């Protein structure tokens, strides 16, 4: 029931995912039963691997995350997380209140042993394939050893989900020199260097390195990462407006934009967040995929595929093993 268009987008996305994968997995839709079944009738959802679990309450975007979890135990979020904790589902996907999803994942599922704080791993396009930015909003007051753990988790995810061999991990900073940045960044740099065997740490990286593809995993605190993410999401809209204004200047310019429509569409596809299937919350003892509140059906569909991939690749098991190895080597 989370998201601006719930449950319409969620139901349509689930049906489209099962259509595309020929019922390869099972989707449990949690929320107001009558509203969900009405949407299923619209999309002829019968015959798919779908089931509905009733939830009478909804945590909305204005609710205080931790308070809402206590005051709304019958919400789709709390019921869904408990189903995951009880191993009745293998992953949880939501386009609802990000703070509430993060809090519920941490409090109900718990953390992977050895992980201090979970991190949201945002997916950015780059010249060399997807780049992970973490944290993108879960931890705004990160400590140096949190950043190191983010690097470990991001490296594992990039390797097993994006199939990048020996992914390059960089610490996002205001300069490449190890003396740059605040005290947290400087101390984190030391930890990364001391435990370099845990990942392919390439040192400090700057904002300009992200889209160039000079790094596969960029580590930062959630405050910086979330600002970076929200800025990046505004770029496609800005570019589209600029192209539209350009086309309106003359008939020839409109004709030129028309000719370039197909390649431009491919470029914008790479910048489209709905293509990436949401952001995984790494570090929790389960699989949580967080989507935008405005996620359309296409985004929900790809979030489900992303969740399936994280489960099948046993990302959490790999994270736990690598974290424990890094701690033993201290």
Short mmCIF file of C-alpha atoms in Angstrom, two decimals:
data_model
loop_
_atom_site.label_atom_id
_atom_site.label_comp_id
_atom_site.label_asym_id
_atom_site.label_seq_id
_atom_site.Cartn_x
_atom_site.Cartn_y
_atom_site.Cartn_z
CA UNK A 1 0.00 0.00 0.00
CA UNK A 2 3.04 2.28 -0.06
CA UNK A 3 3.63 4.82 -2.80
CA UNK A 4 1.73 7.60 -4.52
CA UNK A 5 -0.28 5.29 -6.79
CA UNK A 6 -0.88 2.31 -4.49
CA UNK A 7 -2.22 -0.23 -4.96
CA UNK A 8 -2.69 0.33 -8.72
CA UNK A 9 1.02 0.47 -9.64
CA UNK A 10 1.92 -2.38 -7.30
CA UNK A 11 -0.71 -4.73 -8.70
CA UNK A 12 0.00 -3.85 -12.33
CA UNK A 13 3.75 -4.19 -11.77
CA UNK A 14 3.31 -7.60 -10.13
CA UNK A 15 1.11 -8.87 -12.97
CA UNK A 16 3.54 -7.59 -15.62
CA UNK A 17 6.50 -9.20 -13.82
CA UNK A 18 4.79 -12.58 -13.67
CA UNK A 19 3.74 -12.28 -17.31
CA UNK A 20 7.30 -11.50 -18.34
CA UNK A 21 8.89 -14.32 -16.34
CA UNK A 22 6.18 -16.94 -16.97
CA UNK A 23 5.23 -17.28 -13.30
CA UNK A 24 8.83 -17.99 -12.27
CA UNK A 25 8.25 -16.72 -8.73
CA UNK A 26 5.32 -16.01 -6.41
CA UNK A 27 4.19 -12.50 -5.44
CA UNK A 28 2.37 -11.80 -2.18
CA UNK A 29 0.38 -8.57 -2.28
CA UNK A 30 -0.20 -7.11 1.19
CA UNK A 31 -2.76 -4.40 1.89
CA UNK A 32 -6.43 -3.51 1.71
CA UNK A 33 -7.89 -6.63 0.21
CA UNK A 34 -10.88 -5.15 -1.62
CA UNK A 35 -8.74 -2.47 -3.29
CA UNK A 36 -6.12 -5.02 -4.34
CA UNK A 37 -8.64 -7.48 -5.76
CA UNK A 38 -10.34 -4.69 -7.68
CA UNK A 39 -7.02 -3.85 -9.34
CA UNK A 40 -6.39 -7.53 -10.07
CA UNK A 41 -9.72 -7.73 -11.90
CA UNK A 42 -8.68 -4.76 -14.05
CA UNK A 43 -5.51 -6.52 -15.12
CA UNK A 44 -7.00 -10.02 -15.30
CA UNK A 45 -4.65 -11.18 -12.57
CA UNK A 46 -6.22 -14.64 -12.28
CA UNK A 47 -3.96 -17.56 -13.15
CA UNK A 48 -0.76 -15.94 -11.94
CA UNK A 49 1.33 -16.90 -8.92
CA UNK A 50 -0.30 -14.25 -6.78
CA UNK A 51 -1.80 -14.24 -3.32
CA UNK A 52 -3.28 -11.49 -1.15
CA UNK A 53 -2.64 -10.97 2.57
CA UNK A 54 -5.04 -8.45 4.19
CA UNK A 55 -3.65 -5.41 6.02
CA UNK A 56 -6.06 -2.85 7.44
CA UNK A 57 -3.60 -0.02 8.12
CA UNK A 58 -1.26 2.06 5.95
CA UNK A 59 1.92 3.93 6.94
CA UNK A 60 1.98 7.03 4.78
CA UNK A 61 4.75 9.44 3.84
CA UNK A 62 3.95 11.83 6.70
CA UNK A 63 4.14 9.27 9.50
CA UNK A 64 7.11 9.22 11.86
CA UNK A 65 8.85 5.93 10.93
CA UNK A 66 9.52 4.35 14.34
CA UNK A 67 6.31 5.66 15.91
CA UNK A 68 4.24 4.38 12.98
CA UNK A 69 5.65 0.86 13.35
CA UNK A 70 4.34 0.74 16.92
CA UNK A 71 1.04 2.52 16.31
CA UNK A 72 0.16 0.65 13.10
CA UNK A 73 0.99 -3.03 13.69
CA UNK A 74 -1.60 -4.06 11.08
CA UNK A 75 -0.02 -2.01 8.31
CA UNK A 76 1.11 -3.63 5.06
CA UNK A 77 4.70 -2.73 5.95
CA UNK A 78 4.78 -4.37 9.38
CA UNK A 79 2.85 -7.46 8.24
CA UNK A 80 5.13 -7.84 5.23
CA UNK A 81 8.32 -7.54 7.26
CA UNK A 82 7.06 -10.12 9.76
CA UNK A 83 6.28 -12.51 6.91
CA UNK A 84 9.88 -12.04 5.75
CA UNK A 85 11.26 -12.55 9.25
CA UNK A 86 9.24 -15.78 9.56
CA UNK A 87 10.71 -16.99 6.22
CA UNK A 88 7.28 -17.07 4.61
CA UNK A 89 8.58 -14.75 1.89
CA UNK A 90 12.14 -14.38 0.62
CA UNK A 91 12.18 -10.63 -0.01
CA UNK A 92 10.22 -7.46 0.67
CA UNK A 93 9.59 -4.75 -1.93
CA UNK A 94 8.03 -1.36 -1.20
CA UNK A 95 7.57 2.09 -2.71
CA UNK A 96 6.38 3.43 0.62
CA UNK A 97 7.89 5.69 3.28
CA UNK A 98 11.66 5.12 2.94
CA UNK A 99 12.35 5.92 6.57
CA UNK A 100 9.67 3.50 7.73
CA UNK A 101 10.88 0.74 5.39
CA UNK A 102 14.45 1.22 6.64
CA UNK A 103 13.35 1.26 10.29
CA UNK A 104 11.13 -1.81 9.87
CA UNK A 105 13.90 -3.72 8.09
CA UNK A 106 16.39 -2.89 10.83
CA UNK A 107 14.13 -3.44 13.82
CA UNK A 108 12.16 -6.46 12.59
CA UNK A 109 14.69 -8.29 10.41
CA UNK A 110 17.77 -7.18 12.32
CA UNK A 111 21.25 -6.64 10.89
CA UNK A 112 23.63 -9.11 9.31
CA UNK A 113 26.14 -10.16 11.99
CA UNK A 114 29.08 -7.76 11.90
CA UNK A 115 27.24 -4.94 10.13
CA UNK A 116 26.97 -1.74 12.19
CA UNK A 117 24.39 0.07 10.06
CA UNK A 118 22.43 -0.79 6.91
CA UNK A 119 22.91 1.33 3.78
CA UNK A 120 20.75 2.23 0.80
CA UNK A 121 22.62 1.37 -2.41
CA UNK A 122 21.49 3.75 -5.18
CA UNK A 123 22.21 2.73 -8.75
CA UNK A 124 23.71 5.35 -11.10
CA UNK A 125 24.41 4.97 -14.83
CA UNK A 126 27.97 5.54 -16.02
CA UNK A 127 30.16 5.10 -19.10
CA UNK A 128 31.24 1.66 -17.85
CA UNK A 129 27.93 0.31 -16.56
CA UNK A 130 26.02 0.74 -13.29
CA UNK A 131 27.74 2.49 -10.39
CA UNK A 132 26.62 2.05 -6.80
CA UNK A 133 26.39 5.01 -4.40
CA UNK A 134 26.06 4.09 -0.76
CA UNK A 135 24.80 5.20 1.53
CA UNK A 136 22.01 7.11 -0.22
CA UNK A 137 19.95 8.05 2.82
CA UNK A 138 19.85 5.51 5.64
CA UNK A 139 22.74 6.85 7.79
CA UNK A 140 23.26 10.61 7.85
CA UNK A 141 25.78 10.60 10.73
CA UNK A 142 28.16 7.93 9.50
CA UNK A 143 31.29 6.94 11.40
CA UNK A 144 34.52 5.92 9.64
CA UNK A 145 34.05 2.18 10.18
CA UNK A 146 30.49 2.42 8.84
CA UNK A 147 31.91 3.76 5.57
CA UNK A 148 34.32 0.84 5.38
CA UNK A 149 31.44 -1.62 5.83
CA UNK A 150 29.48 0.22 3.13
CA UNK A 151 32.44 -0.37 0.83
CA UNK A 152 32.47 -4.10 1.59
CA UNK A 153 28.73 -4.44 1.00
CA UNK A 154 28.78 -2.38 -2.18
CA UNK A 155 31.70 -4.40 -3.54
CA UNK A 156 29.86 -7.67 -2.92
CA UNK A 157 26.67 -6.38 -4.54
CA UNK A 158 28.51 -5.05 -7.58
CA UNK A 159 30.35 -8.33 -8.04
CA UNK A 160 27.44 -10.74 -7.63
CA UNK A 161 24.54 -8.71 -9.08
CA UNK A 162 26.28 -6.59 -11.72
CA UNK A 163 28.89 -9.28 -12.46
CA UNK A 164 31.81 -6.86 -12.15
CA UNK A 165 35.04 -8.68 -11.45
CA UNK A 166 37.08 -7.05 -8.68
CA UNK A 167 34.89 -3.89 -8.58
CA UNK A 168 36.66 -0.59 -7.88
CA UNK A 169 35.64 0.99 -4.58
CA UNK A 170 36.25 4.70 -3.97
CA UNK A 171 35.63 7.04 -1.05
CA UNK A 172 33.66 10.07 -2.27
CA UNK A 173 35.56 13.20 -1.28
CA UNK A 174 36.41 16.76 -2.31
CA UNK A 175 39.79 15.72 -3.67
CA UNK A 176 41.88 12.67 -4.49
CA UNK A 177 44.57 13.29 -1.85
CA UNK A 178 44.28 11.25 1.33
CA UNK A 179 44.53 14.45 3.40
CA UNK A 180 41.31 15.88 1.89
CA UNK A 181 37.89 15.92 3.53
CA UNK A 182 36.59 16.08 7.10
CA UNK A 183 37.89 13.99 9.99
CA UNK A 184 35.45 11.16 9.24
CA UNK A 185 36.66 10.89 5.64
CA UNK A 186 40.33 11.00 6.64
CA UNK A 187 39.88 8.29 9.27
CA UNK A 188 37.82 6.18 6.86
CA UNK A 189 40.61 6.45 4.29
CA UNK A 190 43.04 4.97 6.83
CA UNK A 191 40.72 2.06 7.57
CA UNK A 192 40.22 1.33 3.88
CA UNK A 193 43.98 1.40 3.33
CA UNK A 194 44.75 -0.80 6.36
CA UNK A 195 42.22 -3.43 5.27
CA UNK A 196 42.74 -3.12 1.54
CA UNK A 197 42.61 -6.89 1.14
CA UNK A 198 38.85 -6.76 1.80
CA UNK A 199 38.15 -5.08 -1.55
CA UNK A 200 39.68 -3.25 -4.50
CA UNK A 201 39.98 0.17 -2.83
CA UNK A 202 41.24 2.79 -5.32
CA UNK A 203 41.35 5.77 -2.94
CA UNK A 204 39.38 9.00 -2.90
CA UNK A 205 37.14 9.82 -5.85
CA UNK A 206 35.31 13.02 -6.78
CA UNK A 207 31.80 13.66 -8.05
CA UNK A 208 33.02 13.92 -11.65
CA UNK A 209 34.27 10.32 -11.51
CA UNK A 210 30.81 8.82 -11.07
CA UNK A 211 29.28 9.28 -14.52
CA UNK A 212 32.66 8.78 -16.18
CA UNK A 213 32.69 5.24 -14.83
CA UNK A 214 36.01 5.64 -13.01
CA UNK A 215 34.62 3.81 -9.99
CA UNK A 216 32.13 0.95 -9.52
CA UNK A 217 31.21 1.68 -5.89
CA UNK A 218 31.31 5.18 -4.39
CA UNK A 219 31.09 5.33 -0.59
CA UNK A 220 29.73 8.30 1.35
CA UNK A 221 27.44 9.15 4.27
CA UNK A 222 23.69 9.11 3.72
CA UNK A 223 23.39 12.91 3.86
CA UNK A 224 25.76 13.40 0.92
CA UNK A 225 24.49 10.36 -0.96
CA UNK A 226 20.84 11.37 -0.76
CA UNK A 227 21.55 14.89 -2.02
CA UNK A 228 23.57 13.41 -4.89
CA UNK A 229 20.77 10.96 -5.71
CA UNK A 230 18.03 13.60 -5.73
CA UNK A 231 20.15 15.90 -7.89
CA UNK A 232 20.85 13.11 -10.37
CA UNK A 233 17.14 12.30 -10.60
CA UNK A 234 16.42 15.88 -11.69
CA UNK A 235 18.80 15.72 -14.68
CA UNK A 236 16.50 13.87 -17.15
CA UNK A 237 13.66 16.35 -16.61
CA UNK A 238 16.01 19.28 -17.07
CA UNK A 239 17.46 17.85 -20.30
CA UNK A 240 14.03 17.07 -21.73
CA UNK A 241 12.92 20.65 -21.05
CA UNK A 242 16.03 21.98 -22.76
CA UNK A 243 15.47 19.81 -25.84
CA UNK A 244 11.83 20.90 -25.97
CA UNK A 245 12.79 24.58 -25.80
CA UNK A 246 15.41 24.03 -28.51
CA UNK A 247 12.86 22.35 -30.79
CA UNK A 248 10.39 25.20 -30.42
CA UNK A 249 12.89 27.77 -31.73
CA UNK A 250 12.43 26.81 -35.39
CA UNK A 251 11.08 24.18 -37.75
CA UNK A 252 14.60 22.97 -38.64
CA UNK A 253 15.49 22.49 -35.01
CA UNK A 254 12.24 20.60 -34.43
CA UNK A 255 13.07 18.40 -37.40
CA UNK A 256 16.56 17.76 -36.04
CA UNK A 257 15.20 16.71 -32.64
CA UNK A 258 12.72 14.44 -34.45
CA UNK A 259 15.56 12.72 -36.29
CA UNK A 260 17.47 12.30 -33.00
CA UNK A 261 14.45 10.97 -31.11
CA UNK A 262 15.48 7.31 -31.18
CA UNK A 263 19.07 7.74 -29.88
CA UNK A 264 17.87 10.31 -27.34
CA UNK A 265 15.33 7.80 -26.08
CA UNK A 266 18.12 5.28 -25.50
CA UNK A 267 20.17 7.85 -23.58
CA UNK A 268 17.25 8.80 -21.37
CA UNK A 269 16.52 5.14 -20.75
CA UNK A 270 19.86 4.86 -18.95
CA UNK A 271 18.90 7.81 -16.74
CA UNK A 272 15.45 6.42 -15.96
CA UNK A 273 15.23 5.18 -12.35
CA UNK A 274 12.36 2.85 -13.27
CA UNK A 275 14.82 0.73 -15.27
CA UNK A 276 17.00 -0.07 -12.25
CA UNK A 277 14.39 -1.71 -10.05
CA UNK A 278 14.76 0.25 -6.83
CA UNK A 279 17.57 0.45 -4.30
CA UNK A 280 18.55 -2.49 -2.11
CA UNK A 281 18.93 -1.87 1.62
CA UNK A 282 22.21 -3.67 2.25
CA UNK A 283 23.19 -4.93 5.69
CA UNK A 284 19.82 -6.11 7.00
CA UNK A 285 19.16 -9.78 7.67
CA UNK A 286 16.86 -10.13 4.71
CA UNK A 287 16.24 -8.68 1.26
CA UNK A 288 14.58 -5.26 1.14
CA UNK A 289 14.19 -3.28 -2.09
CA UNK A 290 13.12 0.35 -1.70
CA UNK A 291 11.45 2.23 -4.53
CA UNK A 292 10.41 5.81 -5.19
CA UNK A 293 7.08 6.94 -3.84
CA UNK A 294 6.14 7.86 -7.40
CA UNK A 295 7.10 4.44 -8.80
CA UNK A 296 4.94 3.43 -11.79
CA UNK A 297 4.17 -0.20 -12.66
CA UNK A 298 7.40 -0.53 -14.66
CA UNK A 299 9.48 0.36 -11.60
CA UNK A 300 7.55 -2.09 -9.40
CA UNK A 301 8.10 -4.84 -11.97
CA UNK A 302 11.84 -4.22 -12.04
CA UNK A 303 11.99 -4.01 -8.24
CA UNK A 304 10.58 -7.55 -8.11
CA UNK A 305 13.21 -8.77 -10.57
CA UNK A 306 15.92 -7.03 -8.53
CA UNK A 307 14.69 -8.72 -5.35
CA UNK A 308 14.74 -12.12 -7.03
CA UNK A 309 18.29 -11.55 -8.22
CA UNK A 310 19.57 -10.56 -4.75
CA UNK A 311 17.97 -13.68 -3.25
CA UNK A 312 19.35 -16.05 -5.87
CA UNK A 313 22.85 -14.59 -5.74
CA UNK A 314 22.92 -15.02 -1.91
CA UNK A 315 24.25 -11.49 -1.50
CA UNK A 316 23.64 -11.44 2.27
CA UNK A 317 25.63 -14.62 2.81
CA UNK A 318 28.54 -13.16 0.85
CA UNK A 319 28.37 -9.90 2.84
CA UNK A 320 28.41 -11.72 6.18
CA UNK A 321 31.42 -13.83 5.21
CA UNK A 322 33.39 -10.84 3.91
CA UNK A 323 32.58 -8.65 6.94
CA UNK A 324 33.67 -11.39 9.32
CA UNK A 325 36.91 -11.92 7.38
CA UNK A 326 37.71 -8.19 7.54
CA UNK A 327 37.10 -8.11 11.29
CA UNK A 328 39.32 -11.12 11.90
CA UNK A 329 42.14 -9.47 9.97
CA UNK A 330 42.18 -6.37 12.20
#
